[in-house]
Coordinates of C-alpha atoms and ligand atoms in Angstrom, one line a residue:
M653 CA 0.4 43.3 110.2
G654 CA -2.1 43.0 107.4
K655 CA -2.1 43.5 103.7
I656 CA -3.9 45.8 101.3
S657 CA -6.6 44.3 99.1
I658 CA -9.3 45.5 96.8
N659 CA -12.9 45.0 97.7
I660 CA -14.3 43.2 94.7
K661 CA -17.9 44.5 95.1
S662 CA -17.2 48.2 95.8
G663 CA -13.8 48.5 94.1
K664 CA -12.6 50.2 97.2
I665 CA -9.1 49.6 98.5
A666 CA -9.5 48.1 102.0
K667 CA -6.9 47.1 104.5
Q668 CA -7.2 43.5 105.4
S669 CA -6.5 42.4 109.0
D670 CA -4.9 39.1 109.9
V671 CA -6.8 39.1 113.2
I672 CA -8.9 36.1 113.9
I673 CA -12.0 37.1 115.7
G674 CA -13.9 35.3 118.5
I675 CA -17.7 35.3 118.3
D676 CA -20.3 34.3 120.9
L677 CA -23.4 33.6 118.8
G678 CA -26.0 33.6 121.6
T679 CA -29.7 32.8 121.8
T680 CA -30.4 36.2 123.3
N681 CA -27.3 38.3 122.7
S682 CA -24.2 37.9 120.5
L683 CA -20.8 39.5 120.8
V684 CA -17.5 39.8 119.0
A685 CA -14.1 40.0 120.6
Y686 CA -10.4 40.0 119.6
I687 CA -7.0 40.2 121.2
H688 CA -5.7 43.7 121.5
E689 CA -2.3 44.3 123.0
N690 CA -2.3 40.7 124.4
K691 CA -5.7 41.1 126.1
P692 CA -9.1 39.9 124.9
I693 CA -11.6 42.7 124.5
A694 CA -15.2 42.7 123.4
V695 CA -16.1 45.3 120.8
K696 CA -18.8 48.0 121.3
G697 CA -21.0 49.4 118.6
K698 CA -20.4 52.8 117.0
D699 CA -22.6 54.4 119.7
G700 CA -20.1 53.1 122.3
K701 CA -23.0 51.8 124.4
S702 CA -22.8 48.1 124.7
T703 CA -20.8 45.1 123.6
L704 CA -24.0 43.1 123.3
V705 CA -25.9 42.7 120.0
P706 CA -29.4 41.3 120.7
S707 CA -29.8 38.2 118.5
I708 CA -32.9 39.6 116.9
I709 CA -33.5 40.2 113.2
H710 CA -36.2 42.6 112.0
F711 CA -37.5 42.7 108.4
A712 CA -38.4 46.3 107.7
P713 CA -40.4 47.3 104.6
E714 CA -38.6 46.7 101.2
N715 CA -36.9 43.6 102.7
E716 CA -34.4 45.8 104.6
I717 CA -32.8 43.8 107.4
V718 CA -32.2 45.3 110.8
V719 CA -30.2 43.5 113.5
G720 CA -29.7 44.1 117.2
E721 CA -31.1 46.8 119.5
A722 CA -33.2 48.4 116.7
A723 CA -34.8 45.0 115.9
K724 CA -35.5 44.4 119.6
L725 CA -37.7 47.5 119.7
K726 CA -40.0 45.8 117.1
L727 CA -40.5 42.6 118.9
I728 CA -43.9 43.2 120.4
E729 CA -45.2 45.5 117.8
E730 CA -44.3 43.4 114.7
P731 CA -43.9 39.8 115.9
H732 CA -44.3 38.3 112.4
N733 CA -41.5 40.3 110.9
T734 CA -39.1 40.0 113.9
I735 CA -37.1 36.9 114.4
Y736 CA -35.6 36.0 117.8
S737 CA -34.1 32.8 119.3
V738 CA -33.1 31.6 115.9
K739 CA -30.3 29.6 117.6
R740 CA -33.0 27.3 118.9
L741 CA -33.7 26.3 115.3
M742 CA -30.2 25.7 114.0
G743 CA -29.8 22.3 112.5
K744 CA -33.3 21.3 113.5
S745 CA -35.9 19.5 111.4
Y746 CA -39.7 20.0 111.6
N747 CA -39.9 16.8 113.6
D748 CA -37.7 18.3 116.3
L749 CA -39.9 21.3 116.8
S750 CA -43.0 20.3 118.6
E751 CA -41.9 21.9 121.9
I752 CA -40.6 25.1 120.3
Q753 CA -43.3 26.1 117.9
S754 CA -45.8 27.6 120.4
Y755 CA -43.0 29.6 122.0
L756 CA -42.2 31.6 118.8
G757 CA -44.1 34.6 117.5
Y758 CA -43.2 34.1 113.9
K759 CA -44.2 31.5 111.3
I760 CA -42.3 28.3 110.8
L761 CA -43.2 26.4 107.6
D762 CA -44.8 23.2 108.9
E763 CA -44.2 20.2 106.7
D764 CA -44.1 17.5 109.3
T765 CA -41.0 16.0 107.7
D766 CA -37.4 15.3 108.4
S767 CA -36.2 18.3 106.3
L768 CA -34.7 21.3 108.0
V769 CA -36.9 24.1 109.1
K770 CA -37.6 27.3 107.2
I771 CA -39.0 30.5 108.5
N772 CA -41.6 32.4 106.6
V773 CA -41.4 36.2 106.6
Q774 CA -43.8 38.0 104.2
D775 CA -43.4 36.1 100.9
K776 CA -39.9 34.8 101.5
Y777 CA -38.6 31.7 103.2
Y778 CA -35.4 31.7 105.2
T779 CA -33.3 29.0 106.8
P780 CA -32.0 29.5 110.3
I781 CA -28.5 29.5 108.7
E782 CA -29.3 32.6 106.6
L783 CA -30.8 34.4 109.6
S784 CA -27.8 33.6 111.9
A785 CA -25.6 34.8 109.0
E786 CA -27.3 38.2 109.4
I787 CA -26.3 38.4 113.0
L788 CA -22.8 37.4 112.1
K789 CA -22.6 40.0 109.4
E790 CA -23.6 42.7 111.9
L791 CA -20.8 41.5 114.2
K792 CA -18.4 41.4 111.4
K793 CA -19.3 45.0 110.4
R794 CA -18.9 46.0 114.0
I795 CA -15.3 44.8 114.3
E796 CA -14.3 46.0 110.9
E797 CA -15.4 49.5 111.9
E798 CA -13.3 49.2 115.0
L799 CA -10.2 47.9 113.2
E800 CA -10.8 50.0 110.1
A801 CA -9.9 46.8 108.1
T802 CA -11.7 43.8 106.8
V803 CA -11.6 40.5 108.7
S804 CA -12.3 37.1 107.3
K805 CA -11.4 34.5 109.9
A806 CA -13.3 33.6 113.0
V807 CA -13.9 31.2 115.9
I808 CA -17.5 30.7 116.8
T809 CA -18.8 29.2 120.1
V810 CA -21.7 26.8 120.5
P811 CA -23.3 25.0 123.5
A812 CA -21.4 21.8 124.4
Y813 CA -24.5 19.7 123.7
F814 CA -24.8 20.9 120.0
N815 CA -24.8 17.9 117.7
D816 CA -23.1 17.7 114.3
A817 CA -25.9 19.1 112.3
Q818 CA -26.1 22.1 114.6
R819 CA -22.4 22.7 114.5
Q820 CA -22.4 22.4 110.7
A821 CA -25.3 24.9 110.5
T822 CA -23.2 27.3 112.5
R823 CA -20.2 26.9 110.2
D824 CA -22.4 27.4 107.2
A825 CA -23.8 30.6 108.7
G826 CA -20.2 31.9 109.2
K827 CA -19.4 31.1 105.6
L828 CA -22.4 32.9 104.4
A829 CA -21.4 35.9 106.4
G830 CA -18.1 35.9 104.6
L831 CA -16.2 34.3 107.5
D832 CA -13.8 31.4 107.3
V833 CA -14.8 29.5 110.5
L834 CA -11.5 28.1 111.7
R835 CA -13.0 26.3 114.6
I836 CA -16.3 25.8 116.5
V837 CA -15.6 25.9 120.2
N838 CA -17.8 24.8 123.1
E839 CA -19.1 27.7 125.1
P840 CA -17.9 26.3 128.5
T841 CA -14.5 25.6 127.0
A842 CA -14.3 29.2 125.9
A843 CA -15.3 30.4 129.4
S844 CA -12.5 28.3 131.0
L845 CA -10.0 29.7 128.5
A846 CA -11.0 33.2 129.4
Y847 CA -10.2 32.5 133.0
G848 CA -6.9 30.9 132.0
F849 CA -7.6 27.6 133.7
D850 CA -5.8 25.8 131.0
K851 CA -2.5 27.1 132.1
L852 CA -3.1 27.4 135.9
A853 CA -1.9 24.0 137.1
E854 CA 0.2 21.0 136.2
D855 CA -2.4 18.6 137.3
A856 CA -5.7 17.9 135.7
Q857 CA -8.5 20.1 136.9
T858 CA -12.3 19.7 137.0
I859 CA -14.4 22.7 136.3
A860 CA -18.1 23.4 136.4
V861 CA -19.4 26.1 134.1
Y862 CA -22.8 27.4 135.1
D863 CA -24.4 29.4 132.2
L864 CA -27.7 31.1 132.8
G865 CA -28.7 33.2 129.8
G866 CA -31.9 34.8 128.6
G867 CA -33.9 31.7 127.7
T868 CA -31.6 28.7 128.4
F869 CA -29.6 27.2 131.2
D870 CA -26.6 25.0 130.7
I871 CA -24.3 23.3 133.2
S872 CA -21.2 21.6 131.9
I873 CA -18.5 19.7 133.8
L874 CA -15.2 19.8 132.0
K875 CA -11.8 18.3 132.6
I876 CA -8.7 20.1 131.6
D877 CA -5.5 18.1 131.3
N878 CA -2.4 19.5 129.7
G879 CA -4.3 22.1 127.8
I880 CA -6.8 19.5 126.4
F881 CA -10.4 19.9 127.3
E882 CA -12.9 17.1 127.7
V883 CA -16.6 17.5 128.4
L884 CA -17.5 15.1 131.1
S885 CA -21.2 15.8 131.2
T886 CA -23.8 18.5 130.3
N887 CA -27.2 19.1 131.7
G888 CA -29.6 22.0 131.8
D889 CA -33.0 23.3 130.6
T890 CA -33.5 24.8 127.1
F891 CA -36.5 26.7 128.4
L892 CA -35.2 28.3 131.6
G893 CA -33.5 31.7 131.9
G894 CA -33.6 35.3 132.7
D895 CA -36.8 35.7 130.6
D896 CA -38.5 33.5 133.2
F897 CA -37.4 35.8 136.0
D898 CA -39.0 38.7 134.0
K899 CA -42.2 36.7 133.7
A900 CA -42.2 35.9 137.4
I901 CA -42.0 39.6 138.1
L902 CA -44.8 40.3 135.7
D903 CA -47.1 37.7 137.2
Y904 CA -46.5 39.2 140.6
W905 CA -47.3 42.7 139.3
Y906 CA -50.4 41.5 137.5
K907 CA -51.7 40.1 140.8
T908 CA -50.6 42.9 143.0
Y909 CA -51.9 45.7 140.8
D910 CA -54.9 43.8 139.5
I911 CA -53.9 44.1 135.8
K912 CA -56.2 42.2 133.6
A913 CA -55.1 39.9 130.7
T914 CA -57.6 41.7 128.4
S915 CA -56.0 45.1 128.9
L916 CA -52.7 43.6 128.0
E917 CA -54.0 42.0 124.8
T918 CA -55.7 45.2 123.6
D919 CA -52.9 47.5 124.5
R920 CA -49.6 46.1 123.2
S921 CA -47.6 49.1 124.0
F922 CA -48.7 48.8 127.7
A923 CA -47.7 45.1 127.6
Q924 CA -44.3 46.0 126.1
A925 CA -43.7 48.8 128.6
L926 CA -44.5 46.4 131.5
R927 CA -42.2 43.7 130.1
L928 CA -39.3 46.1 129.8
A929 CA -40.0 47.5 133.3
A930 CA -39.8 44.0 134.7
E931 CA -36.4 43.4 133.1
R932 CA -35.2 46.8 134.4
A933 CA -36.5 45.8 137.9
K934 CA -34.6 42.5 137.8
K935 CA -31.4 44.2 136.7
A936 CA -31.7 46.9 139.3
L937 CA -32.2 44.3 142.0
S938 CA -28.8 42.8 141.1
S939 CA -27.2 45.8 142.7
T940 CA -29.8 47.5 144.9
E941 CA -32.5 46.4 147.5
S942 CA -35.6 47.8 145.9
F943 CA -37.1 49.1 142.7
S944 CA -39.9 51.5 141.9
E945 CA -41.1 53.2 138.7
T946 CA -44.3 54.5 137.2
V947 CA -45.5 52.9 134.1
H948 CA -48.8 54.0 132.4
N949 CA -49.9 55.6 135.7
I950 CA -49.2 52.5 137.8
D951 CA -46.7 52.9 140.6
L952 CA -44.8 49.6 140.2
S953 CA -42.5 48.5 143.0
L954 CA -40.5 45.4 143.9
D955 CA -38.1 44.6 146.8
I956 CA -35.4 42.1 146.8
E957 CA -37.0 39.6 149.2
T958 CA -40.2 39.4 147.1
F959 CA -38.2 39.0 144.0
E960 CA -36.1 36.1 145.5
T961 CA -39.3 34.4 146.7
Q962 CA -40.8 34.7 143.1
I963 CA -37.8 33.1 141.5
K964 CA -36.9 30.5 144.2
S965 CA -38.3 27.5 142.4
L966 CA -36.7 28.5 139.1
V967 CA -33.3 28.8 140.8
N968 CA -33.8 25.5 142.5
R969 CA -34.4 23.8 139.1
T970 CA -31.0 24.9 138.0
I971 CA -29.4 23.4 141.1
T972 CA -31.2 20.1 140.5
A973 CA -29.7 20.1 137.0
C974 CA -26.2 20.7 138.5
Q975 CA -26.8 17.7 140.7
S976 CA -27.6 15.5 137.7
A977 CA -24.6 16.8 135.7
L978 CA -22.4 15.8 138.7
S979 CA -23.8 12.3 138.9
D980 CA -23.6 11.8 135.2
A981 CA -19.9 12.6 135.4
K982 CA -19.7 10.3 138.5
L983 CA -18.4 13.2 140.6
K984 CA -19.4 15.0 143.8
A985 CA -19.4 18.7 144.5
I986 CA -16.2 18.4 146.4
D987 CA -14.4 17.1 143.3
I988 CA -14.9 20.4 141.4
D989 CA -11.9 22.6 141.5
H990 CA -13.4 25.8 140.0
V991 CA -17.0 27.0 139.3
I992 CA -17.4 29.6 136.6
M993 CA -20.4 31.9 136.2
V994 CA -21.5 32.7 132.6
G995 CA -24.5 34.5 131.2
G996 CA -26.2 37.8 132.1
S997 CA -28.6 36.1 134.6
T998 CA -25.8 35.0 136.9
R999 CA -25.6 38.6 138.0
V1000 CA -28.7 37.9 140.2
P1001 CA -27.3 37.6 143.7
A1002 CA -29.7 34.8 144.7
V1003 CA -28.3 32.8 141.8
K1004 CA -24.7 33.3 142.8
K1005 CA -25.6 32.4 146.4
A1006 CA -27.4 29.2 145.5
V1007 CA -24.5 28.0 143.2
A1008 CA -21.8 28.8 145.7
N1009 CA -23.8 27.0 148.3
F1010 CA -24.3 23.9 146.2
F1011 CA -20.7 23.6 145.2
N1012 CA -19.5 24.7 148.6
Q1013 CA -17.0 27.2 147.3
E1014 CA -16.6 30.7 146.0
V1015 CA -17.6 31.1 142.4
Y1016 CA -15.6 32.8 139.6
D1017 CA -17.4 35.9 138.5
K1018 CA -14.7 38.5 138.0
L1019 CA -15.0 38.6 134.3
D1020 CA -18.2 40.1 132.8
P1021 CA -20.6 37.1 132.6
D1022 CA -22.0 38.5 129.3
E1023 CA -18.6 38.7 127.7
V1024 CA -16.7 35.8 129.1
V1025 CA -17.6 33.3 126.3
A1026 CA -16.6 35.8 123.5
L1027 CA -13.4 36.6 125.3
G1028 CA -12.5 33.0 125.5
A1029 CA -13.3 32.6 121.8
A1030 CA -10.9 35.4 121.0
I1031 CA -8.2 33.6 123.0
Q1032 CA -8.9 30.4 121.1
A1033 CA -8.6 32.4 117.9
D1034 CA -5.3 33.8 119.0
I1035 CA -4.0 30.3 119.8
L1036 CA -5.0 29.2 116.3
A1037 CA -3.2 32.2 114.8
G1038 CA -0.1 30.8 116.4
N1039 CA 0.4 33.8 118.7
Q1040 CA 0.4 31.8 121.9
K1041 CA 3.4 29.6 121.3
E1042 CA 3.2 27.6 124.5
M1043 CA -0.1 26.1 123.4
L1044 CA 0.1 22.9 121.4
L1045 CA -1.8 22.6 118.1
L1046 CA -3.1 19.2 117.4
D1047 CA -3.3 17.4 114.0
I1048 CA -6.3 18.6 112.1
T1049 CA -8.1 18.0 108.8
P1050 CA -7.2 20.8 106.5
L1051 CA -10.4 20.7 104.4
S1052 CA -13.9 19.3 105.0
L1053 CA -14.6 15.8 103.9
G1054 CA -18.0 14.5 102.7
I1055 CA -20.1 12.8 100.1
E1056 CA -22.3 13.7 97.2
T1057 CA -26.0 13.7 97.8
V1058 CA -29.0 14.2 95.6
G1059 CA -28.6 17.0 93.1
G1060 CA -24.9 17.1 93.3
L1061 CA -24.8 18.7 96.7
M1062 CA -21.8 18.2 99.1
D1063 CA -22.8 16.8 102.5
T1064 CA -19.9 17.4 104.9
I1065 CA -19.3 14.6 107.3
I1066 CA -16.0 15.7 108.8
P1067 CA -15.6 19.5 108.9
R1068 CA -12.3 21.0 108.3
N1069 CA -10.1 21.6 111.3
S1070 CA -11.4 18.6 113.1
K1071 CA -8.9 16.9 115.4
V1072 CA -7.4 13.6 114.1
P1073 CA -8.1 10.7 114.8
I1074 CA -11.8 11.0 114.3
K1075 CA -14.8 9.0 113.5
A1076 CA -18.1 10.5 112.2
G1077 CA -21.1 9.2 110.4
R1078 CA -24.5 10.0 109.1
N1079 CA -27.6 8.1 107.9
Y1080 CA -29.1 8.2 104.5
T1081 CA -31.7 6.3 102.5
T1082 CA -32.7 5.6 98.9
S1083 CA -34.8 7.9 96.7
V1084 CA -36.2 5.3 94.3
D1085 CA -38.5 2.3 95.1
G1086 CA -36.6 -1.0 94.9
Q1087 CA -33.1 0.7 94.5
K1088 CA -30.4 -2.0 94.7
N1089 CA -27.2 0.0 94.4
L1090 CA -26.0 3.3 95.9
K1091 CA -23.0 5.1 94.5
I1092 CA -20.9 7.0 97.1
G1093 CA -18.7 9.7 95.9
V1094 CA -16.2 11.0 98.4
Y1095 CA -15.1 14.7 98.2
Q1096 CA -12.9 17.2 99.9
G1097 CA -13.6 20.9 100.0
E1098 CA -15.7 23.7 101.2
R1099 CA -18.1 24.4 98.3
D1100 CA -21.8 23.4 98.4
L1101 CA -21.7 21.6 95.1
V1102 CA -19.4 18.7 94.7
E1103 CA -18.5 19.7 91.2
H1104 CA -16.4 22.5 92.7
N1105 CA -14.7 20.3 95.2
R1106 CA -11.9 17.7 94.9
K1107 CA -13.0 14.1 94.3
L1108 CA -11.1 11.6 96.4
G1109 CA -12.8 8.4 95.4
E1110 CA -16.0 6.6 94.7
F1111 CA -17.5 3.2 95.4
I1112 CA -20.8 1.3 95.2
L1113 CA -22.8 -0.3 97.9
S1114 CA -24.6 -3.1 96.1
G1115 CA -27.0 -5.8 97.0
I1116 CA -29.5 -3.6 98.9
P1117 CA -32.6 -5.8 99.2
P1118 CA -35.6 -4.3 97.3
M1119 CA -37.5 -1.9 99.6
P1120 CA -39.7 1.1 99.0
A1121 CA -37.8 4.4 98.7
G1122 CA -36.9 5.9 102.1
L1123 CA -37.0 2.6 104.0
P1124 CA -33.4 1.4 103.8
K1125 CA -31.1 2.7 106.5
I1126 CA -27.8 3.4 105.1
E1127 CA -25.1 4.6 107.4
I1128 CA -22.0 6.2 106.0
Q1129 CA -19.0 6.4 108.3
F1130 CA -15.8 8.4 107.8
I1131 CA -12.8 7.2 110.0
I1132 CA -9.5 9.0 109.9
N1133 CA -6.8 7.2 111.9
A1134 CA -3.8 8.8 113.6
D1135 CA -1.8 8.5 110.3
G1136 CA -4.3 10.5 108.5
I1137 CA -5.6 7.7 106.4
L1138 CA -9.3 8.0 105.6
K1139 CA -11.6 5.0 105.5
V1140 CA -15.1 5.4 104.3
K1141 CA -17.7 2.7 105.1
A1142 CA -21.2 2.2 103.9
M1143 CA -23.6 -0.1 105.6
E1144 CA -27.3 -1.0 105.0
L1145 CA -28.4 -1.6 108.6
R1146 CA -31.6 -3.6 107.9
S1147 CA -29.8 -6.2 105.8
D1148 CA -26.2 -6.0 107.2
I1149 CA -24.5 -5.5 103.9
E1150 CA -21.4 -3.3 103.9
T1151 CA -18.6 -2.0 101.7
E1152 CA -15.6 0.3 102.3
I1153 CA -12.7 2.1 100.7
E1154 CA -9.5 3.5 101.9
I1155 CA -8.2 6.8 100.7
R1156 CA -4.7 7.9 101.2
S1157 CA -4.6 10.9 99.0
Q1158 CA -6.4 13.4 101.1
Y1159 CA -3.3 15.4 101.9
G1160 CA -1.9 15.4 98.3
I1161 CA -2.8 19.0 97.8
S1162 CA -0.5 22.0 97.9
E1163 CA -0.9 24.8 100.4
E1164 CA -1.6 27.2 97.5
D1165 CA -4.4 25.1 96.1
M1166 CA -5.9 24.7 99.5
A1167 CA -5.8 28.5 100.1
K1168 CA -7.5 29.0 96.8
M1169 CA -10.2 26.5 97.6
L1170 CA -10.9 28.3 100.9
M1171 CA -11.0 31.7 99.2
D1172 CA -13.4 30.4 96.5
S1173 CA -15.7 29.0 99.1
I1174 CA -16.0 32.3 100.9
Q1175 CA -16.4 34.3 97.7
N1176 CA -19.0 32.0 96.3
A1177 CA -20.8 31.5 99.6
E1178 CA -23.9 33.4 98.7
G1179 CA -24.4 31.9 95.3
D1180 CA -23.6 28.5 96.6
M1181 CA -26.2 28.9 99.4
K1182 CA -28.9 30.0 96.9
Q1183 CA -28.1 27.0 94.7
R1184 CA -28.2 24.7 97.7
A1185 CA -31.5 26.1 98.8
L1186 CA -33.0 25.6 95.4
L1187 CA -31.7 22.1 95.0
E1188 CA -33.0 21.2 98.5
A1189 CA -36.4 22.7 97.8
R1190 CA -36.6 20.8 94.5
N1191 CA -35.6 17.6 96.3
E1192 CA -38.2 18.0 99.0
A1193 CA -40.8 18.9 96.4
N1194 CA -39.9 15.8 94.3
N1195 CA -40.5 13.6 97.4
I1196 CA -43.8 15.3 98.0
I1197 CA -44.8 14.8 94.3
L1198 CA -44.0 11.1 94.6
A1199 CA -45.8 10.7 97.9
T1200 CA -48.9 12.5 96.4
N1201 CA -48.9 10.2 93.5
K1202 CA -48.9 7.2 95.8
F1203 CA -51.5 8.8 98.0
L1204 CA -53.9 9.4 95.1
V1205 CA -53.6 5.7 93.9
Q1206 CA -53.9 4.2 97.4
N1207 CA -56.9 6.3 98.5
D1208 CA -58.8 6.6 95.3
S1209 CA -62.0 5.3 96.9
I1210 CA -61.9 7.5 100.0
L1211 CA -61.5 10.8 98.1
S1212 CA -64.3 12.7 96.4
E1213 CA -63.9 13.7 92.8
E1214 CA -63.6 17.3 93.8
E1215 CA -60.8 16.5 96.2
K1216 CA -59.0 14.5 93.7
S1217 CA -59.1 17.2 91.1
Q1218 CA -58.0 19.8 93.6
I1219 CA -55.0 17.7 94.7
K1220 CA -54.1 17.1 91.1
K1221 CA -54.3 20.8 90.4
L1222 CA -52.0 21.7 93.3
H1223 CA -49.8 18.8 92.4
Q1224 CA -49.5 20.2 88.9
S1225 CA -48.6 23.7 90.1
L1226 CA -46.0 22.3 92.4
K1227 CA -44.5 20.4 89.4
E1228 CA -44.4 23.6 87.4
T1229 CA -42.5 25.5 90.2
V1230 CA -40.0 22.6 90.4
A1231 CA -39.2 23.1 86.8
G1232 CA -38.4 26.8 87.5
T1233 CA -35.7 28.3 89.6
D1234 CA -37.6 30.2 92.3
K1235 CA -37.1 28.4 95.6
D1236 CA -39.7 30.6 97.4
A1237 CA -42.3 29.7 94.8
I1238 CA -41.5 26.0 95.3
N1239 CA -41.8 26.3 99.1
K1240 CA -45.0 28.2 98.8
A1241 CA -46.5 25.5 96.4
M1242 CA -45.4 22.8 98.9
E1243 CA -47.0 24.6 101.7
I1244 CA -50.3 25.0 99.9
L1245 CA -50.4 21.4 98.8
N1246 CA -49.6 20.3 102.3
E1247 CA -52.2 22.5 103.9
Y1248 CA -54.9 21.1 101.6
S1249 CA -53.9 17.5 101.8
A1250 CA -53.1 17.2 105.5
P1251 CA -56.8 16.8 106.7
L1252 CA -57.4 14.4 103.8
A1253 CA -54.4 12.3 104.8
H1254 CA -55.8 12.1 108.4
R1255 CA -59.1 11.0 107.1
A1256 CA -57.4 8.4 104.9
M1257 CA -55.5 7.1 107.8
D1258 CA -58.6 6.8 110.0
A1259 CA -60.3 4.9 107.1
N1260 CA -57.4 2.6 106.7
I1261 CA -57.4 1.8 110.5
Q1262 CA -61.1 1.1 110.3
A1263 CA -60.5 -1.2 107.4
S1264 CA -57.8 -3.1 109.2
L1265 CA -59.9 -3.4 112.3
K1266 CA -62.6 -5.0 110.2
G1267 CA -60.0 -7.2 108.7
T1268 CA -59.0 -8.7 112.0
K1269 CA -62.6 -9.6 112.8
L1270 CA -63.0 -11.8 109.8
Ligands
ADP1444 P1 -27.7 34.2 126.0 O1 -26.4 33.5 126.3 O2 -28.9 33.3 126.0 O3 -27.6 34.9 124.7 P2 -27.1 36.3 127.9 O4 -26.0 35.6 128.6 O5 -26.8 37.5 127.1 O6 -28.0 35.3 127.1 O7 -28.1 36.7 129.1 C1 -29.2 37.5 128.8 C2 -30.1 37.6 130.1 O8 -29.3 38.2 131.2 C3 -31.3 38.4 129.9 O9 -32.4 37.7 130.5 C4 -31.0 39.7 130.8 O10 -32.2 40.3 131.3 C5 -30.1 39.1 131.9 N1 -29.3 40.1 132.5 C6 -28.5 41.0 132.0 N2 -28.0 41.8 132.9 C7 -28.5 41.5 134.1 C8 -28.4 42.0 135.5 N3 -27.6 43.0 135.8 N4 -29.1 41.3 136.4 C9 -29.9 40.3 136.1 N5 -30.1 39.8 134.9 C10 -29.4 40.4 133.9
MG1445 MG1 -24.6 32.7 126.2

């Protein structure tokens, strides 16, 4: 198996493996697994210690990037340079972030817009995609060391509730890490595959997957019928997990040993030591009755009864979510055939007891709860590789389908390998005041710029009533029927106008050309991503430049001369950066302009409200 190829960068001859790898890209920990002698195994690092790679990225001096255990050690010491929980930011815009911001120790560029978030480290700006790609690169390195060969194909898991944008972001991260992502699989589906529930019975089965990780809790109810998975309902809490158990222990210790908040703030290494001890205590109590240890001269101890009392309300919250998931699926506990335990925190005996109690049956916990999702991903990968002949492969789209957006960027609407028939859509708007027509170019391919992809067709949505830029609501829908015919529809929702085209040629491409397109997309991923980041930054900046122009005209009387000239100055420097090719400089200039003008915008808004109140009195 495998072929010999030459690494383009190093010139070294490397063995290339045909293995498709399975990846669990977690909020707290990530893992990579593959099928070895017909069995899925998770891969350990060179030190042979653990299969888990903490999903933490540390920026050391000189922009050196460290991922995993070594990065975790820097978490408390250097919070600004150490990024965790990046999965929470995948596919999110600033407007989605209100609840997350206070939870993170690093800086997120705050623009109060619909654009996707960026993370500021030192003088650089990173997207969650780029950061996730660093974690994926680490996993790729790990398995390549194990196999002594390069790998290029992967299956990556995501939570069942991830939306299109979050799934696409995960695919893009894979691409950037040099991986062709053959499929995105739901985490609970992967866990069920690991237990082999897809081949257990002739009849349809209903499965509950209880996943309690480090910072998140998910409960999913799945139906499996003839090897096909359907998600019946999902529920959970995106801010509830093992970290909260640690915090409950810390709070108890603070009270019991009279530890003052001030001593924690001034002595970070003390705070870090306590936090790590709390996690050790929790883990110890998963297999013993009591824990004791001396940290900075304090004799800490904790017994299992006290621990269970401290976490009781947290565990109860997960059970309430299970109840909601059942009622959303219109089911009762008795309808569930199997309950699977996933996530490191399900090792806590009190958790297992509560779940078994609620579903009134023994839970499945034989497989390592940390690994079970990655193992299932490896099995899915093996099915895709065609190694499990009894599994059926459904009709899928061979290449991604999407449209051209501002700057010549490809916006994927149906990702490659999607099951057919399928319907997917996305909303757009105009970029110019009074715009009447919108040209829609339909493309196929994996590259970030449409010029590198294959054009399938083009049409114009005309007759959009004149409105200010950004106001029209244009929905673009892609529908592929069971015969593989693609229909693209564009609708302006405020005025009800619509147009559509039918495209029959999406499969008129040879296997060879397709393979070449895929290869190109991986080889150019880094350059493409840079170009995309620059075009997107320019785009955002151009919107801000237009908005600032409007703002200056509309609020001329409210602003002082000095404010006006300062805004104009910052506005001018933003324009200059847009003319250049440095995305970080554009982002920085936007940030400075935003910071300066935000309070002025608030004042202007207050003044406008005052004015309209006066107006109503007349
Ligand atoms: P995620 O899916 O969010 O990436 P994981 O499934 O890796 O998270 O779970 C990580 C959590 O599991 C951490 O809070 C960790 O402390 C907890 N954990 C790991 N092992 C144990 C154990 N033996 N007992 C209790 N909790 C554990
Ligand atoms: Mg997980």
